[in-house]
PDB file of C-alpha atoms and ligand atoms in Angstrom:
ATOM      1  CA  UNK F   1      73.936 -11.508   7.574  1.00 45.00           C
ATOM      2  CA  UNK F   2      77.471 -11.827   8.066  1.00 63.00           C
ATOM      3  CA  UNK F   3      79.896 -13.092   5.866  1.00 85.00           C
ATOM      4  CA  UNK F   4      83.308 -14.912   6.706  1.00 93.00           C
ATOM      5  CA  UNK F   5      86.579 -13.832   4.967  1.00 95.00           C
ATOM      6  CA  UNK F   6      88.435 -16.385   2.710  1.00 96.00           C
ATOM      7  CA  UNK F   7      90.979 -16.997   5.159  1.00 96.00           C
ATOM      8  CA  UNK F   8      88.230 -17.516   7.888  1.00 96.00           C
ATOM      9  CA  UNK F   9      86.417 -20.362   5.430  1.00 96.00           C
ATOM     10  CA  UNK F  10      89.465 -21.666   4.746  1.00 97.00           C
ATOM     11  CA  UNK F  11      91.180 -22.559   8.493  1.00 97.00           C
ATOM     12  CA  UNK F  12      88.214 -23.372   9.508  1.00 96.00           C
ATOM     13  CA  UNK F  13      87.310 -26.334   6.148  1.00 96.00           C
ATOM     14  CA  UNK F  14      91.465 -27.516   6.752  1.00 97.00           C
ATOM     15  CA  UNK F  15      92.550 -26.601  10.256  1.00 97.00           C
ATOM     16  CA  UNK F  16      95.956 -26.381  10.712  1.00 98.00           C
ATOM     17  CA  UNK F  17      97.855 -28.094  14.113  1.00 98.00           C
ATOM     18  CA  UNK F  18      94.261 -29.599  15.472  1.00 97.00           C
ATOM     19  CA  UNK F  19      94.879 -32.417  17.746  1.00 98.00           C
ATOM     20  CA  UNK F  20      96.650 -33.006  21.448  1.00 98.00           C
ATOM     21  CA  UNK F  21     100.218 -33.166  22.509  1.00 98.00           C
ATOM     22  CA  UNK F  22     100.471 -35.859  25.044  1.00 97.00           C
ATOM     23  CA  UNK F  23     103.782 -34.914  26.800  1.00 97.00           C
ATOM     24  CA  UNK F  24     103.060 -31.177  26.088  1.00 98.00           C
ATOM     25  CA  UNK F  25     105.506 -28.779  28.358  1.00 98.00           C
ATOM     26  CA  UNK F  26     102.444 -26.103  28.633  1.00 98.00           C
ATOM     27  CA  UNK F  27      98.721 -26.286  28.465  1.00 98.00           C
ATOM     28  CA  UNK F  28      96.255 -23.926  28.110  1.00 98.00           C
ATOM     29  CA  UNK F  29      92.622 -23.432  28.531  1.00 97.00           C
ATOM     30  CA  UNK F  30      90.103 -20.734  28.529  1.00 96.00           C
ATOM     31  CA  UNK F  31      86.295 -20.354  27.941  1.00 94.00           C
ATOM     32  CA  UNK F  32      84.097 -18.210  26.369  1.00 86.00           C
ATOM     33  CA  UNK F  33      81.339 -16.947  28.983  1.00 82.00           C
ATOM     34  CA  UNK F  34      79.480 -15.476  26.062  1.00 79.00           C
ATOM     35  CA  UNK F  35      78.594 -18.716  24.170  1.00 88.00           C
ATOM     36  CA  UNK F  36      79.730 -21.242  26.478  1.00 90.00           C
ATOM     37  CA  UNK F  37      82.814 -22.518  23.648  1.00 92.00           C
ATOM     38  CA  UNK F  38      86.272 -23.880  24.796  1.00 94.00           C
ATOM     39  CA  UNK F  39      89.285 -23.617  23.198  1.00 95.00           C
ATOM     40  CA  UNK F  40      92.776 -25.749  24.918  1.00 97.00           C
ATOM     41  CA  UNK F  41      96.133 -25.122  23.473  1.00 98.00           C
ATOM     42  CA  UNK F  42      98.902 -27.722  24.005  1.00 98.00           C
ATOM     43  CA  UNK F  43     102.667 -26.679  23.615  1.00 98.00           C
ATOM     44  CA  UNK F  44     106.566 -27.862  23.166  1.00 98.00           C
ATOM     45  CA  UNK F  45     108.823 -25.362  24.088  1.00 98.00           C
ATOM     46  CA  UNK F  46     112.875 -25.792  22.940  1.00 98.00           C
ATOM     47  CA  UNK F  47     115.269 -23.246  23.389  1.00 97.00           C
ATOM     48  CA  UNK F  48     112.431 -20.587  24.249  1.00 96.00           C
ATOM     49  CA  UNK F  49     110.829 -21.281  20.706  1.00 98.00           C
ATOM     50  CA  UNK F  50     107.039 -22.801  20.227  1.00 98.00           C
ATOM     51  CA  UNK F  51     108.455 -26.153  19.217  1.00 98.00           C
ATOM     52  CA  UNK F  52     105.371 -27.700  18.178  1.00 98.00           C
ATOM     53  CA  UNK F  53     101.615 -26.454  19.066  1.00 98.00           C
ATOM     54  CA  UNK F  54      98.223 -28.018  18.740  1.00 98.00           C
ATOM     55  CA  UNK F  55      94.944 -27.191  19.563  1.00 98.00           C
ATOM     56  CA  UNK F  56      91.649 -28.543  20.330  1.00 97.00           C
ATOM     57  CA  UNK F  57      88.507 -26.416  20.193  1.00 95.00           C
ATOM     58  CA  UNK F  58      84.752 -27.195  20.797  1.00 94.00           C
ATOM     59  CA  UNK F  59      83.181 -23.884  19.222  1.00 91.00           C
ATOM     60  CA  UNK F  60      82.262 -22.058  16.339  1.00 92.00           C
ATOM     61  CA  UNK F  61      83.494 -22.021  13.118  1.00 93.00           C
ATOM     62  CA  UNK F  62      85.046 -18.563  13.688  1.00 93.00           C
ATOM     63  CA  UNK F  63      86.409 -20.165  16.806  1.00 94.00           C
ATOM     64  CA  UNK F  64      88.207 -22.989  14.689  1.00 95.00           C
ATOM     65  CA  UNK F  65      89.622 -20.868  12.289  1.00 96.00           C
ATOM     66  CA  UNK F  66      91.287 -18.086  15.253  1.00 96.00           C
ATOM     67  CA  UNK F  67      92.951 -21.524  16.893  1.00 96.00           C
ATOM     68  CA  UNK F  68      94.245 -22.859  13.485  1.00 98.00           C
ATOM     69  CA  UNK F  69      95.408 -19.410  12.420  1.00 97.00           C
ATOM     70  CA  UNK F  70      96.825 -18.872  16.305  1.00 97.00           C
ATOM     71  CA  UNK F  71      99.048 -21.936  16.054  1.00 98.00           C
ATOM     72  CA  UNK F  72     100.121 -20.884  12.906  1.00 98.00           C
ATOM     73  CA  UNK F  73     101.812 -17.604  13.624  1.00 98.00           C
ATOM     74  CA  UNK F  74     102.680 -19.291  17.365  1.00 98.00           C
ATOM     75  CA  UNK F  75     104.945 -22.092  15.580  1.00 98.00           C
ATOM     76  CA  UNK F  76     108.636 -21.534  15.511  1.00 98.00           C
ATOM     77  CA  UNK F  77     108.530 -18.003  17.248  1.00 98.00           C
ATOM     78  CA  UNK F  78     109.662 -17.266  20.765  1.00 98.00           C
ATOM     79  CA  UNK F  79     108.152 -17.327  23.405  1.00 98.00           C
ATOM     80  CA  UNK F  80     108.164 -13.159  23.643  1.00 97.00           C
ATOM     81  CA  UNK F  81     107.159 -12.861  20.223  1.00 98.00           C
ATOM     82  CA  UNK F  82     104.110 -14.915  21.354  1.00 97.00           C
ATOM     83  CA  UNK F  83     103.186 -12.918  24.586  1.00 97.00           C
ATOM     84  CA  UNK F  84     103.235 -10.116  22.370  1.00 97.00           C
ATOM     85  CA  UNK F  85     100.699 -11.753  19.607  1.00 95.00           C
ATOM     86  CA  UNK F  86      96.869 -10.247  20.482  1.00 93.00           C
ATOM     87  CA  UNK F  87      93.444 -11.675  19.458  1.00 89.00           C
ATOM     88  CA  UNK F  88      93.093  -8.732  17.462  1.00 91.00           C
ATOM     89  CA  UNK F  89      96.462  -9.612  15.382  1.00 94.00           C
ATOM     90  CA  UNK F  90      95.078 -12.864  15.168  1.00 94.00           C
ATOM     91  CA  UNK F  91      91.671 -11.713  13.937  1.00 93.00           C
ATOM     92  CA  UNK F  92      93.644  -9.316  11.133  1.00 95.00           C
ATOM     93  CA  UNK F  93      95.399 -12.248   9.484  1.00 96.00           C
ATOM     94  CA  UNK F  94      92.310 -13.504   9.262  1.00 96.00           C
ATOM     95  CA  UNK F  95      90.990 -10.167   7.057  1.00 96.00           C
ATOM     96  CA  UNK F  96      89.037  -9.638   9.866  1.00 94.00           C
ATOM     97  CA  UNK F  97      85.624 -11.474  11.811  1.00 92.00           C
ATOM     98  CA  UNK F  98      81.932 -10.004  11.417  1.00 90.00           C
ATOM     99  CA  UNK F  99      81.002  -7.645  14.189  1.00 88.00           C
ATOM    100  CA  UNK F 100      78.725 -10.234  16.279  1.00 87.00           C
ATOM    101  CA  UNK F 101      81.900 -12.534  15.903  1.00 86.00           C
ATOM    102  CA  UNK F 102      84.816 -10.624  17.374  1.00 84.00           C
ATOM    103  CA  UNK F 103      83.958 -12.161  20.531  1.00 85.00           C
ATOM    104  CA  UNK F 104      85.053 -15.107  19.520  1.00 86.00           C
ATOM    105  CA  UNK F 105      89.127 -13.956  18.320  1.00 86.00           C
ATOM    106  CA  UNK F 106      89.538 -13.345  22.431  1.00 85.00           C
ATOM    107  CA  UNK F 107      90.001 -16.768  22.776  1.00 90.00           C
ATOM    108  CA  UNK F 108      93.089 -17.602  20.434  1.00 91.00           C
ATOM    109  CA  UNK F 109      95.802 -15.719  22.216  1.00 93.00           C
ATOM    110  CA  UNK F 110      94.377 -16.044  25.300  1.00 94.00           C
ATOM    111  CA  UNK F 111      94.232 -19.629  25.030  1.00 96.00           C
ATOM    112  CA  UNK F 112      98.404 -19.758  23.857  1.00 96.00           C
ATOM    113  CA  UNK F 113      99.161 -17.077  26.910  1.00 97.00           C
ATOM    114  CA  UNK F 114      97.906 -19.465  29.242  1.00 98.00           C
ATOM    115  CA  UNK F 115      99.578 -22.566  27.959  1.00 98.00           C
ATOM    116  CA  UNK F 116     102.997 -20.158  27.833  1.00 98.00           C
ATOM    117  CA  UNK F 117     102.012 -19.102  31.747  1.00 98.00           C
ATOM    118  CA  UNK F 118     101.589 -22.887  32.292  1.00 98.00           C
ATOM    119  CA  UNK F 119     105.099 -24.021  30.724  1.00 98.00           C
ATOM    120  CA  UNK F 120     106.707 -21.052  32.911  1.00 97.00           C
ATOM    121  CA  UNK F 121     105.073 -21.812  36.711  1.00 97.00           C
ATOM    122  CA  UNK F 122     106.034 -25.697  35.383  1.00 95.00           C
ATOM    123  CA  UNK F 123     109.767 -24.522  34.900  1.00 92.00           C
ATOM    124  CA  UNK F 124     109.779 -22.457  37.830  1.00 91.00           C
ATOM    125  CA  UNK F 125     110.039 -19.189  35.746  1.00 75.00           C
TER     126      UNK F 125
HETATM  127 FE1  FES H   1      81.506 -19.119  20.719  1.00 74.23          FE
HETATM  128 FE2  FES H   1      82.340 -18.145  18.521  1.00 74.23          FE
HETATM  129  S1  FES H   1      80.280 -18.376  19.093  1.00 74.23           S
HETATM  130  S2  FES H   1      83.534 -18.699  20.199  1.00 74.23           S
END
């Protein structure tokens, strides 16, 4: 049996940016083929900065606590500094994810990429 970090038990009792931005400049979606989860990131971008970032995930708890921790470390950085961000940064502030629940980090990032790739083709970029 697997045990979840701190960290992990903590985003995912109090998670952190959970909800929807209405008028949100990027969105982002992505699925998990493995377990069938879904994880959609909504973002304000100002002056190539994460403005403001929530997130709304139907998943596991390990899946909760990558998208509170993602949004997290996405707020108030640029928009390079969050291209650069991987799920495996993601899964290291979070002192790490048992083995059979790695799979589930991939999403995080991924998730924030797309909404970033969304705000861009919306922009023109
Ligand atoms: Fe599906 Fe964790 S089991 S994302």
């Amino acid at each position: 049996m697997a045990f979840y970090s701190e960290k992990v038990m903590d985003h995912f009792a109090n998670p952190r940016n959970i909800g929807e931005i209405k008028d949100a400049d990027g969105i982002g979606e992505v699925g998990n083929p493995v377990c069938g989860d879904m994880m959609t990131f909504y973002i304000k971008v100002k002056d190539d900065k994460i403005e403001d970032v929530k997130f709304k995930t139907f998943g596991c708890a390990a899946a909760i606590a990558v998208s509170s921790m993602v949004s997290e470390m996405a707020l108030g950085k640029t928009l390079k500094q969050v291209i650069d961000l991987t799920n495996a940064d993601v899964a290291k502030a979070l002192d790490g994810l048992p083995s059979n629940k790695m799979h589930c980090s991939n999403l995080g990032a991924d998730a924030l990429h797309k909404a970033i790739e969304n705000y861009k083709t919306k922009q023109g970029k």
